[in-house]
Tab-separated table of C-alpha atoms in Angstrom:
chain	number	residue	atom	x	y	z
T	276	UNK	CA	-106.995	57.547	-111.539
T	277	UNK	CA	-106.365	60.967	-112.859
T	278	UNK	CA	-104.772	62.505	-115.923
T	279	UNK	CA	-101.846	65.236	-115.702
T	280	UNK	CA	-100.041	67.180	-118.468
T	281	UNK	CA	-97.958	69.850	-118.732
T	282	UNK	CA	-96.030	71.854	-121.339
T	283	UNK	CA	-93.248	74.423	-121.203
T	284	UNK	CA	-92.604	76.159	-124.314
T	285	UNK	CA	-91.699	79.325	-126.735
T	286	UNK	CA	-95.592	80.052	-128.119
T	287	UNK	CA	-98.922	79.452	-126.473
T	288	UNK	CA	-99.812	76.214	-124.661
T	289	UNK	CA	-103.338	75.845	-123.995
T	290	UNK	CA	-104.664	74.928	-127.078
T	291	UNK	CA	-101.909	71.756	-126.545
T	292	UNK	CA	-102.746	71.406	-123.262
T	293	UNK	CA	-106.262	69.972	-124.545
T	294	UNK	CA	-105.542	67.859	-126.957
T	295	UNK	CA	-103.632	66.201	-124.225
T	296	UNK	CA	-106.516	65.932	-122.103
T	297	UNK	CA	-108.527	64.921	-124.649
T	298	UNK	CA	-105.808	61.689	-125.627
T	299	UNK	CA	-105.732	60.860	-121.431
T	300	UNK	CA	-109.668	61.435	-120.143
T	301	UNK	CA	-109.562	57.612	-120.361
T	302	UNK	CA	-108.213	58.325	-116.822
T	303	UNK	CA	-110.592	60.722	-115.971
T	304	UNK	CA	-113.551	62.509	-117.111
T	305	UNK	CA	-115.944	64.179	-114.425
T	306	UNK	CA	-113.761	67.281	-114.137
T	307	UNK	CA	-110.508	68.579	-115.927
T	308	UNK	CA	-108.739	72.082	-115.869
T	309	UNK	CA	-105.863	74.039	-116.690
T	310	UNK	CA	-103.526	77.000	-115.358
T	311	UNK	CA	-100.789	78.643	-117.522
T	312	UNK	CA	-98.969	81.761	-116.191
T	313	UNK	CA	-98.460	84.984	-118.437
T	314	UNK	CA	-97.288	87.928	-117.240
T	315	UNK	CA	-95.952	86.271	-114.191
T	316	UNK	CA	-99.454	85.416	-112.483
T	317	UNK	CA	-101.582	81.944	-112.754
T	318	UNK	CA	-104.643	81.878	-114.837
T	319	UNK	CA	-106.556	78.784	-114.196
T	320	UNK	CA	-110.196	77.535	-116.024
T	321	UNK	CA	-111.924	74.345	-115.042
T	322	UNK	CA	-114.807	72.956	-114.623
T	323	UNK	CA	-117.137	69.803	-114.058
T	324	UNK	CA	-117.792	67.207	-116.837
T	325	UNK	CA	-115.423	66.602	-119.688
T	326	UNK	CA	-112.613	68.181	-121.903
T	327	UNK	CA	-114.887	69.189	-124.001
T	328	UNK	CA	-116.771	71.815	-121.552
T	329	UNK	CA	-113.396	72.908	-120.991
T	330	UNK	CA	-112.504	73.800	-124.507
T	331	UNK	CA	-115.714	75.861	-124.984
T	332	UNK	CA	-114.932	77.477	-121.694
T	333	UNK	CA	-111.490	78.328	-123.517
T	334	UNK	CA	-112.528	79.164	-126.650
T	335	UNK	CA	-114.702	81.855	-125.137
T	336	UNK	CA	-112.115	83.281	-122.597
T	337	UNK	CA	-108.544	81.962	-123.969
T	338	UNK	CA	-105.595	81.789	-122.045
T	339	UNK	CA	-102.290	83.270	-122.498
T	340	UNK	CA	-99.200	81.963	-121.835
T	341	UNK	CA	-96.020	79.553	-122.511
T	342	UNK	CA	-95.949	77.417	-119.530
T	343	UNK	CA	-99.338	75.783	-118.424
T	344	UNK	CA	-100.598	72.273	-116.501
T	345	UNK	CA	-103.793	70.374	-117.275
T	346	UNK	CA	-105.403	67.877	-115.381
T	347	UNK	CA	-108.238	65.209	-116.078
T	348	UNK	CA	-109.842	64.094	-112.788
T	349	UNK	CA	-111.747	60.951	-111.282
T	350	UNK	CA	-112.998	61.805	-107.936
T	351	UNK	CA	-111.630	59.768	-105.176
T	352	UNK	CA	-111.636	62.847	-102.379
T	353	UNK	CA	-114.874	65.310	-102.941
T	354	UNK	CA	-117.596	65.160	-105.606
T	355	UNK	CA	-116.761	66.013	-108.852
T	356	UNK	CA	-117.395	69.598	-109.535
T	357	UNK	CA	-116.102	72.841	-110.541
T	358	UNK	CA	-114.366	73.743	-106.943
T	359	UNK	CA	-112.711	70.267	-106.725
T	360	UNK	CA	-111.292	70.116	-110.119
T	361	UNK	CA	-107.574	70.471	-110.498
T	362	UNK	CA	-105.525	72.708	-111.041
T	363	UNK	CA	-105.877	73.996	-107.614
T	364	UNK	CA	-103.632	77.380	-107.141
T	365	UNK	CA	-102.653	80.334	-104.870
T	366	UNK	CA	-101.261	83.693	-106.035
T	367	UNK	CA	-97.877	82.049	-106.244
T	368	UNK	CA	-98.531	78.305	-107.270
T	369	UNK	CA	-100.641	76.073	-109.133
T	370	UNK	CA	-100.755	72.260	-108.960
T	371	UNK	CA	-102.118	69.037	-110.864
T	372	UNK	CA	-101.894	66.129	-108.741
T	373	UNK	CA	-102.673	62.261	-109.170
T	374	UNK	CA	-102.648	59.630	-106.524
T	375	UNK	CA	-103.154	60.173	-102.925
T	376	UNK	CA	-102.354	62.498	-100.349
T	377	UNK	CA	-102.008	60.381	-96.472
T	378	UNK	CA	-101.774	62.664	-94.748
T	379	UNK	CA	-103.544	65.749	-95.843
T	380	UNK	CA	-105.745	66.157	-92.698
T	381	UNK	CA	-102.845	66.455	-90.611
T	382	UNK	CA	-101.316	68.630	-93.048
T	383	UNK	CA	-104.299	71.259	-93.217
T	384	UNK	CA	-104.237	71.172	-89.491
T	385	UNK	CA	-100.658	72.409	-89.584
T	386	UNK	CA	-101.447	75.256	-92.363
T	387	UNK	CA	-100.742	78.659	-92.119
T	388	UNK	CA	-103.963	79.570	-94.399
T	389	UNK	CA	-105.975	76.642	-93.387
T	390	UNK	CA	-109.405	78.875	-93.821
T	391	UNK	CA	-108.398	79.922	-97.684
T	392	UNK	CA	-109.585	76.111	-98.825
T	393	UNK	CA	-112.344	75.903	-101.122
T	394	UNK	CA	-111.844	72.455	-101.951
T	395	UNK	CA	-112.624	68.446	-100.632
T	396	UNK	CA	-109.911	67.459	-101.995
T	397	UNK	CA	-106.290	65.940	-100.595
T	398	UNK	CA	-104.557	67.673	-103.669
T	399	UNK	CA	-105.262	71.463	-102.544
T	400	UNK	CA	-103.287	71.066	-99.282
T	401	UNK	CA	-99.930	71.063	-101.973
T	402	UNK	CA	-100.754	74.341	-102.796
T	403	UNK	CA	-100.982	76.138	-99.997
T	404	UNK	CA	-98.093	74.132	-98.143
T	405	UNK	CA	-95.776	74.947	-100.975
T	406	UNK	CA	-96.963	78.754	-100.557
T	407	UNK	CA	-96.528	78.274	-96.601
T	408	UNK	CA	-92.739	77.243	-97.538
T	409	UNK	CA	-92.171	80.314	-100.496
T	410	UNK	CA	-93.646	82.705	-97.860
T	411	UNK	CA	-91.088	81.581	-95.026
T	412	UNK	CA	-88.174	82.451	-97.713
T	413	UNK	CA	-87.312	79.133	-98.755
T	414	UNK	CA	-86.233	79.247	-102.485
T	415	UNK	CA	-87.888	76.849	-104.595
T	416	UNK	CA	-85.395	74.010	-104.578
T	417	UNK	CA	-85.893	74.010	-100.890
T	418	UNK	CA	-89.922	74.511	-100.772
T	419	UNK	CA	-89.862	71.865	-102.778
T	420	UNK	CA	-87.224	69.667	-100.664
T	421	UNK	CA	-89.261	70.409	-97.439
T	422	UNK	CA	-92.398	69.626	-99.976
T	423	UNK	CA	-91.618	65.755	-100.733
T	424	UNK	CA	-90.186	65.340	-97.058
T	425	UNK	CA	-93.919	66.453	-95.765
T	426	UNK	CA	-96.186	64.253	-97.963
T	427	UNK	CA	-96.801	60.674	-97.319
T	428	UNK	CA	-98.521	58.048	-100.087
T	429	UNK	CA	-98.368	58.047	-103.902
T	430	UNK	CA	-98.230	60.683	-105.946
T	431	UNK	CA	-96.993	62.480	-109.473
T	432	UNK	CA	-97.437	66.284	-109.002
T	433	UNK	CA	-97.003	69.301	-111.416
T	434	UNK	CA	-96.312	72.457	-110.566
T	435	UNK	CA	-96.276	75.925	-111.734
T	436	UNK	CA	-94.405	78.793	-109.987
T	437	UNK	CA	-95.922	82.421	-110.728
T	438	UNK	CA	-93.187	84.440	-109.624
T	439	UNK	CA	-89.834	82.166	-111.522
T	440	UNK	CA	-92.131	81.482	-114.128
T	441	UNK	CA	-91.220	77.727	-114.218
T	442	UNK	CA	-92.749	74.003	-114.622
T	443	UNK	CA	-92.023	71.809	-112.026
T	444	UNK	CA	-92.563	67.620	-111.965
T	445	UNK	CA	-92.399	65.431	-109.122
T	446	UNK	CA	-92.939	62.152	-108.421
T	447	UNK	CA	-93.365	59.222	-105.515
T	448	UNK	CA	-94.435	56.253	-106.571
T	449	UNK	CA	-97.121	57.272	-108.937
T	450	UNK	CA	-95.679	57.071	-112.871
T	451	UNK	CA	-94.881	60.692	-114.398
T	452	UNK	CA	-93.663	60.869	-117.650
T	453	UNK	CA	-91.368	63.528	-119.300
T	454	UNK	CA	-90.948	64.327	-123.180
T	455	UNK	CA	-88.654	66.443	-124.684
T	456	UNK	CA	-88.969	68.339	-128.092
T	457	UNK	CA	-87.712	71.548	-130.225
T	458	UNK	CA	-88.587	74.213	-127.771
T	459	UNK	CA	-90.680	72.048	-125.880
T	460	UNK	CA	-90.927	70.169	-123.060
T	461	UNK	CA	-93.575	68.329	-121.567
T	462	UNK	CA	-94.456	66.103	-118.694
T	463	UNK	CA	-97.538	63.778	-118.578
T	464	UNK	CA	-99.171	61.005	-116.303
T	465	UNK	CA	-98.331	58.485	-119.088
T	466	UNK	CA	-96.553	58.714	-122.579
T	467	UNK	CA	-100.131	58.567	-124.219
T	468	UNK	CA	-101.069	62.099	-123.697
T	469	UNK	CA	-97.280	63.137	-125.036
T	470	UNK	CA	-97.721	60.937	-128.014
T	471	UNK	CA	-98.713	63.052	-130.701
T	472	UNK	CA	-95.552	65.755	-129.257
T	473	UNK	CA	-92.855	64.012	-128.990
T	474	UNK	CA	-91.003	60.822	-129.902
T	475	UNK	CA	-88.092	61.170	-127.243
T	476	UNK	CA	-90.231	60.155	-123.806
């Protein structure tokens, strides 16, 4: 089990993007990480252990930015450490991901830019098949269309695109919550972690 949030808004998210973590590391505290994208690239921090380590790491090298994911992880593919915490991004995306991934062998097989993953994980193969999709000129709807068609199992994903600058949430069988609020939106693996944001879940 694995915590996600997310937060689209008009002022700096990371600092939110915490807390969150903090409220949902019940589901997961060997690793946790976030990305937000200013100036139209992705800036992610993570490491091993908890929320915590991450907030230090952030307090000494913030991030900017008004759109950002987070993720809290218990390892069920790869050891918990730095390089198989989420998010896990390319120059174009950046992806939090909870539940399982089938098929990911076959999908790395099928990659473009098999040799750029770092990772043990099932979750980095999203990221560089949704970059596969952007790079053959597929506009996001689509990439993301020929996305859900590909994967097989459970899953609740978020995603950040560099280029659009936009937050994007999907879901297959795994819960994903979304919240709205004044100039803020957020999504989260449960309504725990959206709790202290929003009412209107």
């Amino acid at each position: 089990m694995c915590g996600i949030i997310g937060i689209a808004s008009n002022k700096k998210v990371s600092t939110n993007i915490v807390n969150a973590l903090k409220k949902l590391e019940y589901r997961g505290y060997d690793s946790a990480g976030l990305a937000t994208i200013a100036n139209g690239e992705i800036n992610e921090k993570k490491c091993s252990g908890r929320v915590e380590k991450l907030e230090k790491i952030l307090f000494q090298s913030p991030n900017e930015g008004n759109l950002g994911i987070g993720h809290v992880r218990w390892a069920t593919h790869g050891v918990p450490n730095e390089i198989n915490a989420h998010p896990h991004a390319t120059s174009k995306v950046a992806i939090v991901h909870n539940g399982i991934i089938e098929n990911y062998k076959e999908i790395i097989a099928g990659l473009n830019n098999k040799n750029l993953l770092n990772s043990e994980t099932d979750s980095e193969v999203i990221a560089h098949l949704l970059t596969n999709y952007i790079d053959e000129g597929l506009d996001i709807n689509k990439s993301i269309m020929r996305l859900l068609e590909k994967l097989k199992g459970a899953f609740a994903i978020g995603i950040l695109i560099s280029n659009e600058n936009k937050l994007i949430a999907v879901r297959k069988g795994s819960p994903l919550a979304i919240g709205y609020g004044e100039n803020q939106n957020y999504i989260g693996s449960d309504a725990v972690g959206l709790a202290p944001y929003t009412k209107k879940i």
